[in-house]
């Protein structure tokens, strides 16, 4: 049973307090926050009980262990402790320098990580460079950035720890370090991912959410990959930084007369009418360089740049979370973002003897 809309607000103050308490208690375990704001849709914690990709939950007494708390076989926080002890430091140093030089690269690395996850899980398949064949050349990948940075990091790691660190682990760590560089709480990672050998452009165009999907479509996509409805809402909040091209914004403008705030709609039409498809629009026009909850406040005001974002507010399955994040301090969102990003990096991964450890992130081994 869902809590009626009128019953959501009394829970909000309690939800923020509970989340902060959970965030504090789990910090010792390396997590960035709790899994869900209690009361956002009438439940405390997780939004659903669907199993993750690597397990089906378990019982400890009367408690159902959520799938996201179960260990993924083959992943270990100490995976490189002996074989490449400086791995995390090398990645972090390179990412932080890159983000200092170009702040917009933080959003780009997070997006690159998500696009990789969307096709066959986090296996670095998006990095493979096969013109007109690999995911990198899909229409969905047209504006992806960060490839050169990942390749530079891989080159440095190969010099220090030859044939040891996978590109999938590098990309996962780089996305974490990009997020923490712009204000997201640090979360610890487990390593041992292997790199995929297949990368097909058509799969990226078919699987990567690129606008036009309904909320139902997005929920199905997330749940089929072991994530939940709250992960959908939270990870969409990455749009609190970053930009969209007018080519992505313009097609939906004519259909949004009833949901797009009039003055903001006029601004978008002028901005994208004067520029070409490559013109950029800040996804959060209020605080574009701050990783905060302004994205959700924008949805409440009808000021989402992308139609797929705005659709989450009126939907009964996602709207409660949007309102909870909009009405509470930014800490509530950023702590949950860290948790959802950790889950993203452990969904549908290759481990053990699966896949390979590439020598170059842009090419499979031969």
mmCIF file of C-alpha atoms in Angstrom:
data_model
loop_
_atom_site.group_PDB
_atom_site.id
_atom_site.type_symbol
_atom_site.label_atom_id
_atom_site.label_comp_id
_atom_site.label_asym_id
_atom_site.label_seq_id
_atom_site.Cartn_x
_atom_site.Cartn_y
_atom_site.Cartn_z
ATOM 1 C CA UNK A 1 0.000 0.000 0.000
ATOM 2 C CA UNK A 2 1.324 3.470 -0.885
ATOM 3 C CA UNK A 3 0.978 6.424 1.420
ATOM 4 C CA UNK A 4 -1.469 8.977 -0.054
ATOM 5 C CA UNK A 5 0.107 12.252 -1.170
ATOM 6 C CA UNK A 6 -1.351 14.118 1.809
ATOM 7 C CA UNK A 7 0.366 11.714 4.189
ATOM 8 C CA UNK A 8 3.833 12.214 2.746
ATOM 9 C CA UNK A 9 4.702 15.525 4.398
ATOM 10 C CA UNK A 10 4.444 14.439 8.064
ATOM 11 C CA UNK A 11 7.134 11.882 7.403
ATOM 12 C CA UNK A 12 9.620 14.256 5.808
ATOM 13 C CA UNK A 13 11.255 15.707 8.931
ATOM 14 C CA UNK A 14 11.600 12.220 10.377
ATOM 15 C CA UNK A 15 12.952 10.899 7.075
ATOM 16 C CA UNK A 16 15.797 13.403 7.034
ATOM 17 C CA UNK A 17 16.746 12.608 10.623
ATOM 18 C CA UNK A 18 16.661 8.865 9.988
ATOM 19 C CA UNK A 19 18.772 9.177 6.862
ATOM 20 C CA UNK A 20 21.409 11.260 8.636
ATOM 21 C CA UNK A 21 21.525 8.746 11.463
ATOM 22 C CA UNK A 22 21.886 5.896 8.981
ATOM 23 C CA UNK A 23 24.555 7.806 7.064
ATOM 24 C CA UNK A 24 26.540 8.269 10.266
ATOM 25 C CA UNK A 25 26.230 4.644 11.301
ATOM 26 C CA UNK A 26 27.217 3.216 7.923
ATOM 27 C CA UNK A 27 30.149 5.580 7.393
ATOM 28 C CA UNK A 28 32.377 3.153 9.247
ATOM 29 C CA UNK A 29 31.508 0.569 6.591
ATOM 30 C CA UNK A 30 32.484 2.920 3.796
ATOM 31 C CA UNK A 31 29.017 3.782 2.574
ATOM 32 C CA UNK A 32 27.846 7.259 1.695
ATOM 33 C CA UNK A 33 24.342 7.065 3.160
ATOM 34 C CA UNK A 34 21.182 5.046 3.764
ATOM 35 C CA UNK A 35 19.315 3.359 0.963
ATOM 36 C CA UNK A 36 16.088 5.332 1.090
ATOM 37 C CA UNK A 37 14.439 8.237 2.877
ATOM 38 C CA UNK A 38 11.869 6.701 5.193
ATOM 39 C CA UNK A 39 8.380 7.941 4.501
ATOM 40 C CA UNK A 40 8.947 9.100 0.925
ATOM 41 C CA UNK A 41 6.290 6.660 -0.231
ATOM 42 C CA UNK A 42 5.043 5.275 3.035
ATOM 43 C CA UNK A 43 7.841 2.787 3.647
ATOM 44 C CA UNK A 44 11.093 3.030 5.515
ATOM 45 C CA UNK A 45 14.246 2.165 3.598
ATOM 46 C CA UNK A 46 14.122 0.269 0.338
ATOM 47 C CA UNK A 47 11.355 0.960 -2.136
ATOM 48 C CA UNK A 48 11.050 -2.595 -3.339
ATOM 49 C CA UNK A 49 12.118 -6.110 -2.448
ATOM 50 C CA UNK A 50 13.274 -7.148 -5.888
ATOM 51 C CA UNK A 51 16.394 -9.294 -5.882
ATOM 52 C CA UNK A 52 19.733 -8.032 -7.138
ATOM 53 C CA UNK A 53 21.555 -9.604 -10.065
ATOM 54 C CA UNK A 54 23.914 -11.741 -7.980
ATOM 55 C CA UNK A 55 21.705 -12.952 -5.160
ATOM 56 C CA UNK A 56 18.206 -13.375 -3.905
ATOM 57 C CA UNK A 57 18.459 -11.936 -0.427
ATOM 58 C CA UNK A 58 18.610 -13.944 2.740
ATOM 59 C CA UNK A 59 17.177 -14.206 6.212
ATOM 60 C CA UNK A 60 18.868 -13.214 9.441
ATOM 61 C CA UNK A 61 16.241 -13.926 12.047
ATOM 62 C CA UNK A 62 13.171 -12.057 10.818
ATOM 63 C CA UNK A 63 15.183 -9.618 8.714
ATOM 64 C CA UNK A 64 15.290 -9.833 4.928
ATOM 65 C CA UNK A 65 18.818 -8.974 3.851
ATOM 66 C CA UNK A 66 18.574 -6.556 0.908
ATOM 67 C CA UNK A 67 20.322 -7.661 -2.260
ATOM 68 C CA UNK A 68 22.509 -4.559 -2.280
ATOM 69 C CA UNK A 69 24.030 -5.563 1.089
ATOM 70 C CA UNK A 70 25.041 -8.992 -0.133
ATOM 71 C CA UNK A 71 28.636 -9.460 -1.225
ATOM 72 C CA UNK A 72 29.287 -9.917 -4.932
ATOM 73 C CA UNK A 73 31.408 -12.992 -5.545
ATOM 74 C CA UNK A 74 34.844 -12.001 -6.789
ATOM 75 C CA UNK A 75 34.824 -8.405 -5.540
ATOM 76 C CA UNK A 76 37.033 -7.512 -2.586
ATOM 77 C CA UNK A 77 38.104 -4.211 -1.037
ATOM 78 C CA UNK A 78 41.636 -5.588 -0.759
ATOM 79 C CA UNK A 79 41.830 -6.991 -4.278
ATOM 80 C CA UNK A 80 44.858 -4.851 -5.242
ATOM 81 C CA UNK A 81 46.393 -4.544 -1.800
ATOM 82 C CA UNK A 82 49.430 -6.611 -2.771
ATOM 83 C CA UNK A 83 49.371 -6.619 -6.575
ATOM 84 C CA UNK A 84 48.930 -2.848 -7.079
ATOM 85 C CA UNK A 85 48.749 -1.017 -3.752
ATOM 86 C CA UNK A 86 48.862 2.474 -5.284
ATOM 87 C CA UNK A 87 45.960 1.857 -7.658
ATOM 88 C CA UNK A 88 43.401 4.062 -5.897
ATOM 89 C CA UNK A 89 45.882 6.856 -5.290
ATOM 90 C CA UNK A 90 46.910 6.954 -8.953
ATOM 91 C CA UNK A 91 43.297 7.116 -10.143
ATOM 92 C CA UNK A 92 42.299 9.729 -7.582
ATOM 93 C CA UNK A 93 45.242 12.020 -8.320
ATOM 94 C CA UNK A 94 44.578 11.967 -12.076
ATOM 95 C CA UNK A 95 40.825 12.508 -11.718
ATOM 96 C CA UNK A 96 41.100 15.360 -9.236
ATOM 97 C CA UNK A 97 43.608 17.187 -11.419
ATOM 98 C CA UNK A 98 41.389 16.722 -14.472
ATOM 99 C CA UNK A 99 38.311 18.024 -12.623
ATOM 100 C CA UNK A 100 40.271 21.018 -11.292
ATOM 101 C CA UNK A 101 41.249 21.834 -14.864
ATOM 102 C CA UNK A 102 37.731 21.261 -16.227
ATOM 103 C CA UNK A 103 34.886 21.102 -13.728
ATOM 104 C CA UNK A 104 32.449 19.765 -16.343
ATOM 105 C CA UNK A 105 34.497 16.567 -16.595
ATOM 106 C CA UNK A 106 33.059 15.360 -13.266
ATOM 107 C CA UNK A 107 29.584 15.008 -14.764
ATOM 108 C CA UNK A 108 31.088 13.483 -17.911
ATOM 109 C CA UNK A 109 32.876 10.718 -15.985
ATOM 110 C CA UNK A 110 29.744 9.874 -14.014
ATOM 111 C CA UNK A 111 27.799 9.720 -17.284
ATOM 112 C CA UNK A 112 30.459 7.566 -18.949
ATOM 113 C CA UNK A 113 30.242 5.162 -15.997
ATOM 114 C CA UNK A 114 26.441 4.971 -16.295
ATOM 115 C CA UNK A 115 26.539 4.357 -20.049
ATOM 116 C CA UNK A 116 28.992 1.519 -19.489
ATOM 117 C CA UNK A 117 26.731 -0.005 -16.822
ATOM 118 C CA UNK A 118 23.682 0.249 -19.095
ATOM 119 C CA UNK A 119 25.068 -2.294 -21.588
ATOM 120 C CA UNK A 120 26.070 -5.663 -20.077
ATOM 121 C CA UNK A 121 26.935 -4.118 -16.696
ATOM 122 C CA UNK A 122 30.141 -2.369 -15.644
ATOM 123 C CA UNK A 123 32.660 -4.110 -17.890
ATOM 124 C CA UNK A 124 34.389 -1.140 -19.599
ATOM 125 C CA UNK A 125 32.877 -2.170 -22.956
ATOM 126 C CA UNK A 126 32.031 1.471 -23.679
ATOM 127 C CA UNK A 127 35.767 2.236 -23.819
ATOM 128 C CA UNK A 128 36.540 -0.116 -26.735
ATOM 129 C CA UNK A 129 37.455 1.878 -29.827
ATOM 130 C CA UNK A 130 36.205 0.106 -32.961
ATOM 131 C CA UNK A 131 34.989 2.737 -35.437
ATOM 132 C CA UNK A 132 31.331 2.294 -36.449
ATOM 133 C CA UNK A 133 31.099 -0.957 -34.464
ATOM 134 C CA UNK A 134 31.597 -0.513 -30.714
ATOM 135 C CA UNK A 135 29.395 1.207 -28.131
ATOM 136 C CA UNK A 136 31.674 4.216 -28.289
ATOM 137 C CA UNK A 137 30.348 4.940 -31.796
ATOM 138 C CA UNK A 138 26.661 4.537 -30.989
ATOM 139 C CA UNK A 139 24.342 7.512 -31.352
ATOM 140 C CA UNK A 140 23.743 7.225 -27.606
ATOM 141 C CA UNK A 141 27.470 7.750 -27.024
ATOM 142 C CA UNK A 142 27.786 10.763 -29.303
ATOM 143 C CA UNK A 143 28.541 13.277 -26.534
ATOM 144 C CA UNK A 144 30.409 11.022 -24.090
ATOM 145 C CA UNK A 145 33.714 12.337 -22.748
ATOM 146 C CA UNK A 146 36.507 11.087 -20.516
ATOM 147 C CA UNK A 147 37.966 8.352 -22.709
ATOM 148 C CA UNK A 148 41.419 9.932 -22.922
ATOM 149 C CA UNK A 149 41.672 10.375 -19.158
ATOM 150 C CA UNK A 150 40.821 6.719 -18.490
ATOM 151 C CA UNK A 151 43.397 5.643 -21.078
ATOM 152 C CA UNK A 152 46.055 7.850 -19.477
ATOM 153 C CA UNK A 153 45.342 6.331 -16.068
ATOM 154 C CA UNK A 154 45.516 2.837 -17.541
ATOM 155 C CA UNK A 155 48.884 3.620 -19.133
ATOM 156 C CA UNK A 156 50.306 4.753 -15.788
ATOM 157 C CA UNK A 157 48.931 1.690 -14.006
ATOM 158 C CA UNK A 158 50.333 -0.642 -16.665
ATOM 159 C CA UNK A 159 53.787 0.859 -16.084
ATOM 160 C CA UNK A 160 53.528 0.164 -12.351
ATOM 161 C CA UNK A 161 51.387 -2.992 -12.273
ATOM 162 C CA UNK A 162 51.429 -4.676 -15.664
ATOM 163 C CA UNK A 163 48.318 -6.630 -16.680
ATOM 164 C CA UNK A 164 46.805 -6.272 -13.223
ATOM 165 C CA UNK A 165 44.166 -3.532 -12.953
ATOM 166 C CA UNK A 166 41.072 -3.862 -15.128
ATOM 167 C CA UNK A 167 39.621 -0.950 -17.051
ATOM 168 C CA UNK A 168 36.257 -1.664 -15.410
ATOM 169 C CA UNK A 169 37.818 -1.071 -11.980
ATOM 170 C CA UNK A 170 39.548 2.081 -13.228
ATOM 171 C CA UNK A 171 36.279 3.485 -14.588
ATOM 172 C CA UNK A 172 34.442 2.627 -11.365
ATOM 173 C CA UNK A 173 37.085 4.341 -9.213
ATOM 174 C CA UNK A 174 37.255 7.333 -11.565
ATOM 175 C CA UNK A 175 33.480 7.860 -11.341
ATOM 176 C CA UNK A 176 33.666 7.692 -7.538
ATOM 177 C CA UNK A 177 36.550 10.175 -7.428
ATOM 178 C CA UNK A 178 34.792 12.514 -9.870
ATOM 179 C CA UNK A 179 31.705 12.523 -7.646
ATOM 180 C CA UNK A 180 33.671 13.129 -4.448
ATOM 181 C CA UNK A 181 35.598 15.937 -6.168
ATOM 182 C CA UNK A 182 32.337 17.889 -6.501
ATOM 183 C CA UNK A 183 31.007 17.263 -3.008
ATOM 184 C CA UNK A 184 29.549 13.756 -2.832
ATOM 185 C CA UNK A 185 30.634 11.845 0.323
ATOM 186 C CA UNK A 186 33.392 9.303 -0.197
ATOM 187 C CA UNK A 187 32.390 5.637 -0.411
ATOM 188 C CA UNK A 188 34.697 2.652 -0.337
ATOM 189 C CA UNK A 189 34.876 0.328 -3.318
ATOM 190 C CA UNK A 190 35.418 -3.361 -3.858
ATOM 191 C CA UNK A 191 37.557 -4.410 -6.813
ATOM 192 C CA UNK A 192 38.048 -7.431 -9.024
ATOM 193 C CA UNK A 193 35.868 -6.519 -12.013
ATOM 194 C CA UNK A 194 36.944 -7.949 -15.336
ATOM 195 C CA UNK A 195 36.747 -6.289 -18.729
ATOM 196 C CA UNK A 196 34.221 -7.406 -21.325
ATOM 197 C CA UNK A 197 35.309 -8.531 -24.769
ATOM 198 C CA UNK A 198 32.173 -7.488 -26.650
ATOM 199 C CA UNK A 199 31.061 -3.959 -27.501
ATOM 200 C CA UNK A 200 28.237 -3.406 -29.978
ATOM 201 C CA UNK A 201 26.946 0.014 -30.996
ATOM 202 C CA UNK A 202 23.410 -1.240 -31.661
ATOM 203 C CA UNK A 203 23.157 -2.558 -28.103
ATOM 204 C CA UNK A 204 24.015 0.865 -26.697
ATOM 205 C CA UNK A 205 21.384 2.556 -28.858
ATOM 206 C CA UNK A 206 18.820 -0.023 -27.788
ATOM 207 C CA UNK A 207 19.590 -0.153 -24.054
ATOM 208 C CA UNK A 208 20.918 3.226 -22.888
ATOM 209 C CA UNK A 209 18.085 5.540 -21.725
ATOM 210 C CA UNK A 210 18.300 8.569 -24.022
ATOM 211 C CA UNK A 211 15.043 10.438 -23.496
ATOM 212 C CA UNK A 212 11.526 9.645 -24.621
ATOM 213 C CA UNK A 213 11.122 6.748 -22.193
ATOM 214 C CA UNK A 214 8.204 6.617 -19.808
ATOM 215 C CA UNK A 215 8.771 6.292 -16.074
ATOM 216 C CA UNK A 216 7.600 2.692 -16.404
ATOM 217 C CA UNK A 217 10.269 2.018 -19.017
ATOM 218 C CA UNK A 218 12.956 3.511 -16.766
ATOM 219 C CA UNK A 219 11.798 1.520 -13.748
ATOM 220 C CA UNK A 220 11.894 -1.690 -15.778
ATOM 221 C CA UNK A 221 15.412 -0.855 -16.977
ATOM 222 C CA UNK A 222 16.706 -0.207 -13.463
ATOM 223 C CA UNK A 223 15.017 -3.213 -11.892
ATOM 224 C CA UNK A 224 16.211 -5.531 -14.667
ATOM 225 C CA UNK A 225 19.745 -4.502 -13.703
ATOM 226 C CA UNK A 226 19.321 -5.094 -9.978
ATOM 227 C CA UNK A 227 18.564 -1.509 -8.947
ATOM 228 C CA UNK A 228 15.454 0.012 -7.419
ATOM 229 C CA UNK A 229 13.052 2.883 -7.958
ATOM 230 C CA UNK A 230 14.892 5.060 -5.484
ATOM 231 C CA UNK A 231 18.131 4.422 -7.391
ATOM 232 C CA UNK A 232 16.381 5.722 -10.514
ATOM 233 C CA UNK A 233 15.334 8.931 -8.762
ATOM 234 C CA UNK A 234 18.673 9.413 -7.021
ATOM 235 C CA UNK A 235 20.939 8.701 -9.981
ATOM 236 C CA UNK A 236 18.815 11.013 -12.134
ATOM 237 C CA UNK A 237 19.890 13.637 -9.604
ATOM 238 C CA UNK A 238 23.335 13.597 -11.221
ATOM 239 C CA UNK A 239 21.673 16.166 -13.492
ATOM 240 C CA UNK A 240 22.270 18.679 -10.717
ATOM 241 C CA UNK A 241 25.582 19.201 -12.538
ATOM 242 C CA UNK A 242 26.438 18.775 -16.183
ATOM 243 C CA UNK A 243 24.903 19.919 -19.438
ATOM 244 C CA UNK A 244 22.634 18.697 -22.210
ATOM 245 C CA UNK A 245 22.860 19.534 -25.887
ATOM 246 C CA UNK A 246 20.043 21.355 -27.575
ATOM 247 C CA UNK A 247 19.807 18.330 -29.844
ATOM 248 C CA UNK A 248 18.590 16.372 -26.806
ATOM 249 C CA UNK A 249 16.415 19.164 -25.399
ATOM 250 C CA UNK A 250 14.631 20.566 -28.453
ATOM 251 C CA UNK A 251 12.552 17.507 -29.537
ATOM 252 C CA UNK A 252 10.580 17.391 -26.288
ATOM 253 C CA UNK A 253 9.854 21.105 -25.900
ATOM 254 C CA UNK A 254 6.734 21.177 -28.061
ATOM 255 C CA UNK A 255 5.125 18.385 -26.036
ATOM 256 C CA UNK A 256 5.669 20.005 -22.637
ATOM 257 C CA UNK A 257 3.202 22.883 -22.603
ATOM 258 C CA UNK A 258 1.422 21.518 -19.543
ATOM 259 C CA UNK A 259 4.469 20.616 -17.446
ATOM 260 C CA UNK A 260 7.179 23.156 -18.347
ATOM 261 C CA UNK A 261 7.130 26.470 -16.476
ATOM 262 C CA UNK A 262 6.301 29.123 -19.072
ATOM 263 C CA UNK A 263 9.199 31.552 -18.611
ATOM 264 C CA UNK A 264 11.730 28.753 -18.428
ATOM 265 C CA UNK A 265 10.224 27.162 -21.525
ATOM 266 C CA UNK A 266 10.615 30.469 -23.364
ATOM 267 C CA UNK A 267 14.262 30.592 -22.287
ATOM 268 C CA UNK A 268 14.953 27.068 -23.567
ATOM 269 C CA UNK A 269 13.236 27.772 -26.879
ATOM 270 C CA UNK A 270 15.278 30.955 -27.369
ATOM 271 C CA UNK A 271 18.513 29.265 -26.299
ATOM 272 C CA UNK A 272 18.094 26.237 -28.539
ATOM 273 C CA UNK A 273 16.410 28.152 -31.331
ATOM 274 C CA UNK A 274 19.409 30.442 -31.767
ATOM 275 C CA UNK A 275 22.021 27.694 -31.469
ATOM 276 C CA UNK A 276 22.527 24.422 -33.265
ATOM 277 C CA UNK A 277 22.137 20.917 -31.894
ATOM 278 C CA UNK A 278 25.589 21.186 -30.320
ATOM 279 C CA UNK A 279 24.670 24.197 -28.165
ATOM 280 C CA UNK A 280 24.763 23.328 -24.452
ATOM 281 C CA UNK A 281 22.172 23.989 -21.740
ATOM 282 C CA UNK A 282 22.958 23.638 -18.037
ATOM 283 C CA UNK A 283 20.856 20.800 -16.609
ATOM 284 C CA UNK A 284 20.512 22.812 -13.392
ATOM 285 C CA UNK A 285 20.344 26.462 -14.330
ATOM 286 C CA UNK A 286 20.128 27.616 -10.695
ATOM 287 C CA UNK A 287 23.273 26.074 -9.163
ATOM 288 C CA UNK A 288 25.044 24.382 -12.101
ATOM 289 C CA UNK A 289 28.377 23.842 -10.317
ATOM 290 C CA UNK A 290 26.991 22.648 -6.967
ATOM 291 C CA UNK A 291 26.164 19.004 -6.290
ATOM 292 C CA UNK A 292 23.002 19.698 -4.314
ATOM 293 C CA UNK A 293 19.275 19.033 -4.319
ATOM 294 C CA UNK A 294 18.401 21.988 -6.558
ATOM 295 C CA UNK A 295 17.639 19.509 -9.360
ATOM 296 C CA UNK A 296 14.635 18.238 -7.389
ATOM 297 C CA UNK A 297 13.517 21.768 -6.538
ATOM 298 C CA UNK A 298 13.628 22.531 -10.254
ATOM 299 C CA UNK A 299 11.311 19.578 -10.925
ATOM 300 C CA UNK A 300 8.881 20.956 -8.339
ATOM 301 C CA UNK A 301 8.815 24.260 -10.253
ATOM 302 C CA UNK A 302 8.424 22.706 -13.700
ATOM 303 C CA UNK A 303 11.973 23.633 -14.646
ATOM 304 C CA UNK A 304 13.468 20.335 -15.753
ATOM 305 C CA UNK A 305 15.555 20.587 -18.902
ATOM 306 C CA UNK A 306 14.700 17.013 -19.922
ATOM 307 C CA UNK A 307 11.148 15.730 -20.218
ATOM 308 C CA UNK A 308 12.126 12.326 -18.798
ATOM 309 C CA UNK A 309 13.204 14.066 -15.575
ATOM 310 C CA UNK A 310 10.010 16.109 -15.241
ATOM 311 C CA UNK A 311 7.855 12.997 -15.673
ATOM 312 C CA UNK A 312 9.070 11.642 -12.332
ATOM 313 C CA UNK A 313 7.212 14.283 -10.300
ATOM 314 C CA UNK A 314 3.593 13.383 -11.160
ATOM 315 C CA UNK A 315 4.238 9.636 -11.195
ATOM 316 C CA UNK A 316 3.016 8.010 -7.975
ATOM 317 C CA UNK A 317 6.006 5.642 -7.849
ATOM 318 C CA UNK A 318 8.689 8.320 -8.048
ATOM 319 C CA UNK A 319 7.023 11.586 -7.071
ATOM 320 C CA UNK A 320 7.243 10.997 -3.325
ATOM 321 C CA UNK A 321 11.007 10.623 -3.540
ATOM 322 C CA UNK A 322 11.312 13.756 -5.671
ATOM 323 C CA UNK A 323 9.357 15.761 -3.091
ATOM 324 C CA UNK A 324 11.341 14.295 -0.190
ATOM 325 C CA UNK A 325 14.678 15.208 -1.743
ATOM 326 C CA UNK A 326 13.417 18.666 -2.759
ATOM 327 C CA UNK A 327 12.097 19.531 0.698
ATOM 328 C CA UNK A 328 14.987 18.312 2.825
ATOM 329 C CA UNK A 329 18.622 19.442 3.096
ATOM 330 C CA UNK A 330 20.973 18.454 0.282
ATOM 331 C CA UNK A 331 22.728 16.000 2.629
ATOM 332 C CA UNK A 332 19.801 13.644 2.266
ATOM 333 C CA UNK A 333 20.317 13.419 -1.493
ATOM 334 C CA UNK A 334 24.120 13.390 -1.668
ATOM 335 C CA UNK A 335 24.457 10.614 0.923
ATOM 336 C CA UNK A 336 21.957 8.481 -0.970
ATOM 337 C CA UNK A 337 23.728 9.274 -4.242
ATOM 338 C CA UNK A 338 26.921 7.722 -2.884
ATOM 339 C CA UNK A 339 25.014 4.592 -1.887
ATOM 340 C CA UNK A 340 23.298 4.256 -5.261
ATOM 341 C CA UNK A 341 26.570 4.770 -7.134
ATOM 342 C CA UNK A 342 28.152 1.963 -5.116
ATOM 343 C CA UNK A 343 25.266 -0.330 -6.064
ATOM 344 C CA UNK A 344 25.623 0.693 -9.712
ATOM 345 C CA UNK A 345 29.258 -0.380 -9.708
ATOM 346 C CA UNK A 346 28.447 -3.838 -8.367
ATOM 347 C CA UNK A 347 25.558 -4.681 -10.698
ATOM 348 C CA UNK A 348 26.025 -7.297 -13.420
ATOM 349 C CA UNK A 349 29.832 -7.327 -13.173
ATOM 350 C CA UNK A 350 32.280 -9.883 -14.596
ATOM 351 C CA UNK A 351 34.625 -11.495 -12.064
ATOM 352 C CA UNK A 352 36.964 -14.452 -11.669
ATOM 353 C CA UNK A 353 37.760 -16.055 -15.018
ATOM 354 C CA UNK A 354 35.112 -14.103 -16.904
ATOM 355 C CA UNK A 355 36.241 -11.549 -19.456
ATOM 356 C CA UNK A 356 39.848 -10.322 -19.307
ATOM 357 C CA UNK A 357 42.130 -7.588 -17.993
ATOM 358 C CA UNK A 358 42.833 -5.396 -21.003
ATOM 359 C CA UNK A 359 46.306 -3.998 -21.650
ATOM 360 C CA UNK A 360 44.696 -0.948 -23.251
ATOM 361 C CA UNK A 361 41.214 0.191 -22.328
ATOM 362 C CA UNK A 362 40.433 1.027 -25.936
ATOM 363 C CA UNK A 363 41.207 -2.444 -27.315
ATOM 364 C CA UNK A 364 40.577 -6.065 -26.368
ATOM 365 C CA UNK A 365 43.616 -8.306 -25.936
ATOM 366 C CA UNK A 366 44.777 -10.359 -28.894
#
